[in-house]
PDB file of C-alpha atoms in Angstrom:
ATOM      1  CA  MET A   1     162.005 117.556  23.377  1.00  0.00           C
ATOM      2  CA  THR A   2     162.875 114.156  24.827  1.00  0.00           C
ATOM      3  CA  THR A   3     162.269 113.481  28.525  1.00  0.00           C
ATOM      4  CA  THR A   4     165.178 111.590  30.176  1.00  0.00           C
ATOM      5  CA  TYR A   5     164.167 109.145  32.826  1.00  0.00           C
ATOM      6  CA  GLN A   6     165.658 109.970  36.218  1.00  0.00           C
ATOM      7  CA  PRO A   7     165.749 107.018  38.555  1.00  0.00           C
ATOM      8  CA  GLN A   8     166.581 109.409  41.416  1.00  0.00           C
ATOM      9  CA  GLU A   9     163.299 111.279  40.885  1.00  0.00           C
ATOM     10  CA  SER A  10     161.360 108.013  40.756  1.00  0.00           C
ATOM     11  CA  ALA A  11     163.058 106.872  43.971  1.00  0.00           C
ATOM     12  CA  LEU A  12     162.307 110.203  45.659  1.00  0.00           C
ATOM     13  CA  VAL A  13     158.683 110.025  44.768  1.00  0.00           C
ATOM     14  CA  TYR A  14     158.472 106.513  46.196  1.00  0.00           C
ATOM     15  CA  LEU A  15     160.068 107.617  49.407  1.00  0.00           C
ATOM     16  CA  GLN A  16     157.790 110.510  49.842  1.00  0.00           C
ATOM     17  CA  ALA A  17     154.865 108.175  49.383  1.00  0.00           C
ATOM     18  CA  VAL A  18     156.228 105.774  51.979  1.00  0.00           C
ATOM     19  CA  LYS A  19     156.814 108.787  54.291  1.00  0.00           C
ATOM     20  CA  HIS A  20     153.288 110.099  53.774  1.00  0.00           C
ATOM     21  CA  PHE A  21     151.848 106.614  54.440  1.00  0.00           C
ATOM     22  CA  ALA A  22     153.926 106.113  57.644  1.00  0.00           C
ATOM     23  CA  THR A  23     153.136 109.546  59.078  1.00  0.00           C
ATOM     24  CA  THR A  24     149.390 109.265  58.202  1.00  0.00           C
ATOM     25  CA  ASN A  25     148.916 105.924  59.972  1.00  0.00           C
ATOM     26  CA  TYR A  26     151.443 105.870  62.780  1.00  0.00           C
ATOM     27  CA  PHE A  27     149.069 107.538  65.209  1.00  0.00           C
ATOM     28  CA  PRO A  28     145.976 105.432  64.430  1.00  0.00           C
ATOM     29  CA  PHE A  29     148.019 102.304  64.681  1.00  0.00           C
ATOM     30  CA  THR A  30     149.532 103.372  67.903  1.00  0.00           C
ATOM     31  CA  ILE A  31     146.070 104.055  69.223  1.00  0.00           C
ATOM     32  CA  LYS A  32     144.766 100.731  68.029  1.00  0.00           C
ATOM     33  CA  VAL A  33     147.665  98.871  69.683  1.00  0.00           C
ATOM     34  CA  ALA A  34     147.348 100.838  72.948  1.00  0.00           C
ATOM     35  CA  ALA A  35     143.533 100.347  73.184  1.00  0.00           C
ATOM     36  CA  TYR A  36     143.472  96.788  72.269  1.00  0.00           C
ATOM     37  CA  PRO A  37     143.528  95.251  75.854  1.00  0.00           C
ATOM     38  CA  VAL A  38     140.173  97.074  76.341  1.00  0.00           C
ATOM     39  CA  GLU A  39     138.882  95.587  73.185  1.00  0.00           C
ATOM     40  CA  ARG A  40     139.861  92.114  74.349  1.00  0.00           C
ATOM     41  CA  ILE A  41     137.949  92.763  77.666  1.00  0.00           C
ATOM     42  CA  ARG A  42     134.921  93.685  75.610  1.00  0.00           C
ATOM     43  CA  LEU A  43     135.073  90.584  73.620  1.00  0.00           C
ATOM     44  CA  LEU A  44     135.376  88.319  76.863  1.00  0.00           C
ATOM     45  CA  MET A  45     132.457  90.028  78.477  1.00  0.00           C
ATOM     46  CA  GLN A  46     130.244  89.917  75.377  1.00  0.00           C
ATOM     47  CA  THR A  47     130.641  86.084  74.889  1.00  0.00           C
ATOM     48  CA  GLN A  48     130.855  84.976  78.606  1.00  0.00           C
ATOM     49  CA  HIS A  49     127.625  83.055  78.375  1.00  0.00           C
ATOM     50  CA  THR A  50     128.510  80.875  75.275  1.00  0.00           C
ATOM     51  CA  ASN A  51     132.492  80.840  75.447  1.00  0.00           C
ATOM     52  CA  ASN A  52     133.337  77.293  76.635  1.00  0.00           C
ATOM     53  CA  SER A  53     136.958  78.281  77.178  1.00  0.00           C
ATOM     54  CA  LEU A  54     135.876  80.275  80.401  1.00  0.00           C
ATOM     55  CA  ASN A  55     134.881  76.903  82.019  1.00  0.00           C
ATOM     56  CA  GLY A  56     131.674  78.329  83.242  1.00  0.00           C
ATOM     57  CA  SER A  57     133.207  81.380  84.935  1.00  0.00           C
ATOM     58  CA  SER A  58     131.311  84.580  84.714  1.00  0.00           C
ATOM     59  CA  ILE A  59     132.839  87.893  83.729  1.00  0.00           C
ATOM     60  CA  ARG A  60     130.365  90.580  84.991  1.00  0.00           C
ATOM     61  CA  SER A  61     132.957  93.409  85.225  1.00  0.00           C
ATOM     62  CA  LEU A  62     136.139  95.001  83.972  1.00  0.00           C
ATOM     63  CA  ARG A  63     137.970  93.751  87.042  1.00  0.00           C
ATOM     64  CA  GLY A  64     136.711  90.165  86.330  1.00  0.00           C
ATOM     65  CA  ALA A  65     137.878  90.272  82.749  1.00  0.00           C
ATOM     66  CA  VAL A  66     141.287  91.605  83.747  1.00  0.00           C
ATOM     67  CA  GLY A  67     141.634  88.780  86.284  1.00  0.00           C
ATOM     68  CA  HIS A  68     140.862  86.250  83.644  1.00  0.00           C
ATOM     69  CA  ILE A  69     143.429  87.646  81.258  1.00  0.00           C
ATOM     70  CA  THR A  70     146.181  87.777  83.997  1.00  0.00           C
ATOM     71  CA  THR A  71     145.761  84.102  84.682  1.00  0.00           C
ATOM     72  CA  GLU A  72     147.010  83.344  81.245  1.00  0.00           C
ATOM     73  CA  GLY A  73     150.453  84.194  82.513  1.00  0.00           C
ATOM     74  CA  SER A  74     151.966  86.147  79.596  1.00  0.00           C
ATOM     75  CA  LEU A  75     152.634  89.777  79.427  1.00  0.00           C
ATOM     76  CA  LEU A  76     151.334  89.764  75.772  1.00  0.00           C
ATOM     77  CA  ALA A  77     148.017  88.138  76.842  1.00  0.00           C
ATOM     78  CA  PRO A  78     146.038  91.461  76.811  1.00  0.00           C
ATOM     79  CA  TRP A  79     147.140  91.785  73.151  1.00  0.00           C
ATOM     80  CA  LYS A  80     145.980  88.278  72.111  1.00  0.00           C
ATOM     81  CA  GLY A  81     144.305  88.691  68.675  1.00  0.00           C
ATOM     82  CA  VAL A  82     145.799  92.099  67.826  1.00  0.00           C
ATOM     83  CA  THR A  83     147.670  90.933  64.730  1.00  0.00           C
ATOM     84  CA  PRO A  84     144.307  90.117  62.771  1.00  0.00           C
ATOM     85  CA  THR A  85     142.941  93.360  64.052  1.00  0.00           C
ATOM     86  CA  LEU A  86     145.764  95.422  62.476  1.00  0.00           C
ATOM     87  CA  VAL A  87     145.723  93.495  59.360  1.00  0.00           C
ATOM     88  CA  ARG A  88     142.042  94.031  58.984  1.00  0.00           C
ATOM     89  CA  TRP A  89     141.974  97.574  60.050  1.00  0.00           C
ATOM     90  CA  LEU A  90     144.278  99.543  57.560  1.00  0.00           C
ATOM     91  CA  PRO A  91     143.059  98.030  54.343  1.00  0.00           C
ATOM     92  CA  SER A  92     139.569  98.378  55.631  1.00  0.00           C
ATOM     93  CA  GLN A  93     140.014 102.085  55.940  1.00  0.00           C
ATOM     94  CA  TYR A  94     141.142 102.567  52.485  1.00  0.00           C
ATOM     95  CA  LEU A  95     138.467 100.127  51.095  1.00  0.00           C
ATOM     96  CA  VAL A  96     135.716 101.947  53.039  1.00  0.00           C
ATOM     97  CA  LEU A  97     136.655 105.407  51.725  1.00  0.00           C
ATOM     98  CA  PHE A  98     137.077 104.086  48.190  1.00  0.00           C
ATOM     99  CA  LEU A  99     133.725 102.460  48.375  1.00  0.00           C
ATOM    100  CA  LYS A 100     132.046 105.431  49.919  1.00  0.00           C
ATOM    101  CA  ASP A 101     133.148 107.670  47.080  1.00  0.00           C
ATOM    102  CA  MET A 102     132.340 105.233  44.415  1.00  0.00           C
ATOM    103  CA  LEU A 103     128.853 104.513  45.710  1.00  0.00           C
ATOM    104  CA  SER A 104     128.065 108.211  46.316  1.00  0.00           C
ATOM    105  CA  GLY A 105     128.509 108.697  42.513  1.00  0.00           C
ATOM    106  CA  TRP A 106     126.288 105.855  41.744  1.00  0.00           C
ATOM    107  CA  LEU A 107     123.481 106.755  44.123  1.00  0.00           C
ATOM    108  CA  PRO A 108     120.954 109.751  43.480  1.00  0.00           C
ATOM    109  CA  ASN A 109     122.443 112.951  44.793  1.00  0.00           C
ATOM    110  CA  TYR A 110     119.470 114.824  46.310  1.00  0.00           C
ATOM    111  CA  ASN A 111     119.633 118.592  47.059  1.00  0.00           C
ATOM    112  CA  LYS A 112     118.858 119.230  50.756  1.00  0.00           C
ATOM    113  CA  GLU A 113     116.960 122.352  49.701  1.00  0.00           C
ATOM    114  CA  ASP A 114     114.509 120.312  47.674  1.00  0.00           C
ATOM    115  CA  SER A 115     113.981 117.274  49.978  1.00  0.00           C
ATOM    116  CA  TYR A 116     116.003 117.208  53.135  1.00  0.00           C
ATOM    117  CA  MET A 117     114.791 113.725  54.110  1.00  0.00           C
ATOM    118  CA  LYS A 118     115.933 112.261  50.803  1.00  0.00           C
ATOM    119  CA  TYR A 119     119.172 114.108  51.233  1.00  0.00           C
ATOM    120  CA  ILE A 120     119.754 112.532  54.679  1.00  0.00           C
ATOM    121  CA  GLY A 121     118.586 109.061  53.322  1.00  0.00           C
ATOM    122  CA  GLY A 122     121.064 109.253  50.597  1.00  0.00           C
ATOM    123  CA  LYS A 123     124.060 109.956  52.861  1.00  0.00           C
ATOM    124  CA  LEU A 124     123.041 107.274  55.311  1.00  0.00           C
ATOM    125  CA  GLY A 125     122.335 104.761  52.448  1.00  0.00           C
ATOM    126  CA  SER A 126     125.798 105.126  50.955  1.00  0.00           C
ATOM    127  CA  GLY A 127     127.453 104.618  54.237  1.00  0.00           C
ATOM    128  CA  ALA A 128     125.472 101.585  55.033  1.00  0.00           C
ATOM    129  CA  ALA A 129     126.069  99.928  51.579  1.00  0.00           C
ATOM    130  CA  THR A 130     129.790 100.766  52.176  1.00  0.00           C
ATOM    131  CA  GLY A 131     129.804  99.028  55.533  1.00  0.00           C
ATOM    132  CA  ILE A 132     128.260  95.831  54.112  1.00  0.00           C
ATOM    133  CA  ILE A 133     130.562  95.481  51.135  1.00  0.00           C
ATOM    134  CA  SER A 134     133.747  96.320  52.958  1.00  0.00           C
ATOM    135  CA  ALA A 135     133.012  93.735  55.689  1.00  0.00           C
ATOM    136  CA  LEU A 136     132.016  91.087  53.132  1.00  0.00           C
ATOM    137  CA  VAL A 137     135.095  91.619  50.860  1.00  0.00           C
ATOM    138  CA  TRP A 138     137.726  91.916  53.673  1.00  0.00           C
ATOM    139  CA  ALA A 139     136.993  92.779  57.219  1.00  0.00           C
ATOM    140  CA  TYR A 140     134.381  90.214  58.465  1.00  0.00           C
ATOM    141  CA  PRO A 141     136.572  86.996  58.209  1.00  0.00           C
ATOM    142  CA  LEU A 142     139.477  88.618  59.924  1.00  0.00           C
ATOM    143  CA  ASP A 143     137.301  89.773  62.672  1.00  0.00           C
ATOM    144  CA  VAL A 144     136.057  86.213  63.249  1.00  0.00           C
ATOM    145  CA  MET A 145     139.561  85.096  63.560  1.00  0.00           C
ATOM    146  CA  ARG A 146     140.436  88.113  65.937  1.00  0.00           C
ATOM    147  CA  GLN A 147     137.595  86.828  68.155  1.00  0.00           C
ATOM    148  CA  GLN A 148     138.732  83.308  68.171  1.00  0.00           C
ATOM    149  CA  LEU A 149     142.235  84.396  69.297  1.00  0.00           C
ATOM    150  CA  ALA A 150     140.886  86.801  71.848  1.00  0.00           C
ATOM    151  CA  THR A 151     138.249  84.593  73.562  1.00  0.00           C
ATOM    152  CA  LYS A 152     139.354  80.963  72.872  1.00  0.00           C
ATOM    153  CA  ASN A 153     142.545  79.076  73.548  1.00  0.00           C
ATOM    154  CA  SER A 154     143.844  79.332  70.119  1.00  0.00           C
ATOM    155  CA  GLY A 155     147.628  79.676  70.287  1.00  0.00           C
ATOM    156  CA  SER A 156     148.391  81.454  66.959  1.00  0.00           C
ATOM    157  CA  TRP A 157     146.654  82.978  64.019  1.00  0.00           C
ATOM    158  CA  LYS A 158     146.983  79.802  62.015  1.00  0.00           C
ATOM    159  CA  ALA A 159     145.537  77.689  64.871  1.00  0.00           C
ATOM    160  CA  ALA A 160     142.584  80.043  65.016  1.00  0.00           C
ATOM    161  CA  ALA A 161     141.915  79.824  61.303  1.00  0.00           C
ATOM    162  CA  SER A 162     142.214  75.874  61.342  1.00  0.00           C
ATOM    163  CA  GLN A 163     139.731  75.705  64.349  1.00  0.00           C
ATOM    164  CA  ILE A 164     137.182  77.898  62.449  1.00  0.00           C
ATOM    165  CA  TYR A 165     137.512  75.945  59.227  1.00  0.00           C
ATOM    166  CA  ALA A 166     137.438  72.586  60.939  1.00  0.00           C
ATOM    167  CA  ALA A 167     134.137  73.555  62.737  1.00  0.00           C
ATOM    168  CA  ASN A 168     132.275  75.078  59.896  1.00  0.00           C
ATOM    169  CA  GLY A 169     134.371  75.130  56.689  1.00  0.00           C
ATOM    170  CA  LEU A 170     134.629  78.437  54.823  1.00  0.00           C
ATOM    171  CA  ARG A 171     131.216  79.367  56.068  1.00  0.00           C
ATOM    172  CA  GLY A 172     132.728  79.570  59.455  1.00  0.00           C
ATOM    173  CA  PHE A 173     134.560  82.793  58.537  1.00  0.00           C
ATOM    174  CA  TYR A 174     131.217  84.449  57.890  1.00  0.00           C
ATOM    175  CA  ARG A 175     129.301  82.991  60.702  1.00  0.00           C
ATOM    176  CA  GLY A 176     126.986  85.537  62.213  1.00  0.00           C
ATOM    177  CA  PHE A 177     127.164  87.779  59.225  1.00  0.00           C
ATOM    178  CA  ALA A 178     123.457  87.742  58.583  1.00  0.00           C
ATOM    179  CA  ILE A 179     122.789  89.074  62.154  1.00  0.00           C
ATOM    180  CA  ASP A 180     125.515  91.502  61.976  1.00  0.00           C
ATOM    181  CA  ALA A 181     124.521  92.967  58.577  1.00  0.00           C
ATOM    182  CA  PRO A 182     121.800  95.235  60.073  1.00  0.00           C
ATOM    183  CA  GLY A 183     124.301  96.489  62.729  1.00  0.00           C
ATOM    184  CA  LEU A 184     126.903  97.175  60.105  1.00  0.00           C
ATOM    185  CA  MET A 185     124.385  99.065  58.044  1.00  0.00           C
ATOM    186  CA  ILE A 186     123.404 101.133  61.134  1.00  0.00           C
ATOM    187  CA  PHE A 187     127.046 101.850  62.211  1.00  0.00           C
ATOM    188  CA  ARG A 188     128.406 102.809  58.910  1.00  0.00           C
ATOM    189  CA  GLY A 189     125.422 104.464  57.824  1.00  0.00           C
ATOM    190  CA  VAL A 190     125.565 106.734  60.970  1.00  0.00           C
ATOM    191  CA  GLN A 191     129.219 107.116  60.884  1.00  0.00           C
ATOM    192  CA  LEU A 192     130.007 107.846  57.279  1.00  0.00           C
ATOM    193  CA  GLY A 193     126.651 109.467  56.641  1.00  0.00           C
ATOM    194  CA  GLY A 194     126.692 111.493  59.616  1.00  0.00           C
ATOM    195  CA  TRP A 195     130.224 112.739  59.030  1.00  0.00           C
ATOM    196  CA  ASP A 196     129.117 114.094  55.596  1.00  0.00           C
ATOM    197  CA  LEU A 197     126.079 115.590  57.189  1.00  0.00           C
ATOM    198  CA  VAL A 198     128.154 117.293  59.866  1.00  0.00           C
ATOM    199  CA  LYS A 199     130.489 118.762  57.371  1.00  0.00           C
ATOM    200  CA  ASP A 200     127.634 120.008  55.073  1.00  0.00           C
ATOM    201  CA  HIS A 201     125.968 121.470  58.200  1.00  0.00           C
ATOM    202  CA  TYR A 202     129.078 123.644  58.911  1.00  0.00           C
ATOM    203  CA  GLY A 203     129.926 124.448  55.294  1.00  0.00           C
ATOM    204  CA  LYS A 204     133.038 126.591  54.812  1.00  0.00           C
ATOM    205  CA  GLU A 205     133.299 127.029  58.544  1.00  0.00           C
ATOM    206  CA  TRP A 206     134.359 123.289  58.885  1.00  0.00           C
ATOM    207  CA  ASP A 207     137.707 124.065  57.294  1.00  0.00           C
ATOM    208  CA  THR A 208     138.478 126.640  60.053  1.00  0.00           C
ATOM    209  CA  LYS A 209     137.863 124.189  62.870  1.00  0.00           C
ATOM    210  CA  SER A 210     140.873 122.732  64.824  1.00  0.00           C
ATOM    211  CA  ARG A 211     141.979 119.110  64.605  1.00  0.00           C
ATOM    212  CA  VAL A 212     140.657 118.580  68.155  1.00  0.00           C
ATOM    213  CA  SER A 213     137.186 119.663  67.292  1.00  0.00           C
ATOM    214  CA  LYS A 214     137.117 117.512  64.143  1.00  0.00           C
ATOM    215  CA  PHE A 215     138.340 114.548  66.089  1.00  0.00           C
ATOM    216  CA  GLY A 216     135.623 115.281  68.678  1.00  0.00           C
ATOM    217  CA  HIS A 217     132.934 115.465  66.198  1.00  0.00           C
ATOM    218  CA  GLY A 218     134.157 112.105  64.683  1.00  0.00           C
ATOM    219  CA  GLN A 219     134.308 110.414  68.060  1.00  0.00           C
ATOM    220  CA  ALA A 220     130.764 111.581  68.840  1.00  0.00           C
ATOM    221  CA  ILE A 221     129.373 110.165  65.461  1.00  0.00           C
ATOM    222  CA  SER A 222     131.283 106.825  65.849  1.00  0.00           C
ATOM    223  CA  LEU A 223     129.956 106.638  69.527  1.00  0.00           C
ATOM    224  CA  MET A 224     126.347 107.210  68.262  1.00  0.00           C
ATOM    225  CA  GLY A 225     126.772 104.610  65.630  1.00  0.00           C
ATOM    226  CA  SER A 226     128.144 102.000  68.189  1.00  0.00           C
ATOM    227  CA  ILE A 227     125.315 102.527  70.517  1.00  0.00           C
ATOM    228  CA  CYS A 228     122.761 101.924  67.879  1.00  0.00           C
ATOM    229  CA  SER A 229     124.348  98.881  66.469  1.00  0.00           C
ATOM    230  CA  TYR A 230     125.935  97.203  69.676  1.00  0.00           C
ATOM    231  CA  PRO A 231     123.032  94.607  70.279  1.00  0.00           C
ATOM    232  CA  TYR A 232     123.648  93.162  66.800  1.00  0.00           C
ATOM    233  CA  ASP A 233     127.260  92.871  67.661  1.00  0.00           C
ATOM    234  CA  THR A 234     126.758  91.153  70.794  1.00  0.00           C
ATOM    235  CA  LEU A 235     124.305  88.677  69.152  1.00  0.00           C
ATOM    236  CA  ARG A 236     126.660  87.622  66.250  1.00  0.00           C
ATOM    237  CA  ARG A 237     129.710  87.201  68.676  1.00  0.00           C
ATOM    238  CA  ASN A 238     127.820  84.764  70.660  1.00  0.00           C
ATOM    239  CA  LEU A 239     126.606  82.973  67.617  1.00  0.00           C
ATOM    240  CA  ILE A 240     130.224  82.538  66.553  1.00  0.00           C
ATOM    241  CA  CYS A 241     131.115  81.078  70.009  1.00  0.00           C
ATOM    242  CA  ILE A 242     128.262  78.586  69.761  1.00  0.00           C
ATOM    243  CA  GLU A 243     129.787  77.509  66.419  1.00  0.00           C
ATOM    244  CA  SER A 244     128.014  74.771  64.436  1.00  0.00           C
ATOM    245  CA  ALA A 245     125.576  73.578  67.154  1.00  0.00           C
ATOM    246  CA  GLY A 246     124.042  76.979  67.601  1.00  0.00           C
ATOM    247  CA  SER A 247     121.401  79.114  66.137  1.00  0.00           C
ATOM    248  CA  TYR A 248     120.349  82.669  66.232  1.00  0.00           C
ATOM    249  CA  ARG A 249     117.617  81.746  68.839  1.00  0.00           C
ATOM    250  CA  ALA A 250     120.208  79.868  71.003  1.00  0.00           C
ATOM    251  CA  ALA A 251     122.616  82.872  70.943  1.00  0.00           C
ATOM    252  CA  ARG A 252     119.659  85.245  71.899  1.00  0.00           C
ATOM    253  CA  VAL A 253     118.491  83.080  74.740  1.00  0.00           C
ATOM    254  CA  ALA A 254     122.042  82.424  75.932  1.00  0.00           C
ATOM    255  CA  GLN A 255     123.009  86.059  76.062  1.00  0.00           C
ATOM    256  CA  PHE A 256     119.716  87.720  76.955  1.00  0.00           C
ATOM    257  CA  GLY A 257     117.305  85.291  78.561  1.00  0.00           C
ATOM    258  CA  ASN A 258     114.752  87.300  80.182  1.00  0.00           C
ATOM    259  CA  ALA A 259     117.009  90.409  80.691  1.00  0.00           C
ATOM    260  CA  GLU A 260     115.696  93.814  80.213  1.00  0.00           C
ATOM    261  CA  LEU A 261     117.076  96.162  77.332  1.00  0.00           C
ATOM    262  CA  ILE A 262     120.284  96.943  79.326  1.00  0.00           C
ATOM    263  CA  GLY A 263     121.192  93.287  78.936  1.00  0.00           C
ATOM    264  CA  ARG A 264     121.879  93.792  75.304  1.00  0.00           C
ATOM    265  CA  TYR A 265     124.857  96.137  76.178  1.00  0.00           C
ATOM    266  CA  PRO A 266     127.315  93.872  78.168  1.00  0.00           C
ATOM    267  CA  SER A 267     130.756  95.452  78.251  1.00  0.00           C
ATOM    268  CA  ALA A 268     129.419  98.536  76.699  1.00  0.00           C
ATOM    269  CA  LYS A 269     131.707 100.531  78.965  1.00  0.00           C
ATOM    270  CA  ALA A 270     134.827  98.707  77.637  1.00  0.00           C
ATOM    271  CA  LYS A 271     133.525  99.143  74.046  1.00  0.00           C
ATOM    272  CA  TYR A 272     133.326 102.951  74.079  1.00  0.00           C
ATOM    273  CA  LEU A 273     136.586 103.478  75.879  1.00  0.00           C
ATOM    274  CA  PRO A 274     138.807 102.498  72.914  1.00  0.00           C
ATOM    275  CA  GLU A 275     136.463 104.183  70.193  1.00  0.00           C
ATOM    276  CA  THR A 276     138.993 105.057  67.459  1.00  0.00           C
ATOM    277  CA  ASP A 277     137.175 104.399  64.262  1.00  0.00           C
ATOM    278  CA  SER A 278     136.249 107.905  63.214  1.00  0.00           C
ATOM    279  CA  GLU A 279     137.905 107.565  59.958  1.00  0.00           C
ATOM    280  CA  GLN A 280     138.394 106.836  59.992  1.00  0.00           C
ATOM    281  CA  VAL A 281     137.249 102.575  60.131  1.00  0.00           C
ATOM    282  CA  GLN A 282     133.147  97.662  63.420  1.00  0.00           C
TER     283      GLN A 282
END
């Protein structure tokens, strides 16, 4: 029997796919846009010691960061840098999930009954490898551009890219990656591996949990990953600000000096307020 091509059916499938994409991503996009001003505050506080555009001013509190943003005189100032954030975020989510499934199939699959530590290590390892590869392929250059827009006086996305390239060439888009790599491995390892471990822990009971409960578990896991990886993130953002004249040691001294451990968590309060990456998907 010959099957007749029905363009109406093809169009219907396409519209259903578009509808599914829009309904699936509308809420996360809305949260990202709504929370971005807090993210920009975090970036300003993290880079206050190495950011020349601040003209020597110190931003030691949320109020000080808000005051600095309001001096820019634009209603859209709190969302400066949001465009590369959104362009980076959505493809990263799909890329991370794709890589996670692919790597999970390649890596040894240990039985938790035989070797629980190897089982945990396999889950965390696949998440860590996923974080490194996804950042290298797509997310990291766009995050560098986002920081340039959010912390410097770059007027547009194009201007930010031009300034980065003029300072360090193509390497500028990956400046600080070597420092951030351990943080990425920790964050994605805890986030993705932890998510699998939590689901395995609950077993069939997981399917009966409410969306609120699942969301809460995801946020707790992401928060744990952020706390563990945050010092690496602060280091690499300061190294990006120092540009070609700086080094890892210069970024570390400029940021921490003789500070105690808590000095490695500037703006942590701002960081954890908009935590929405519970794939979710820094």
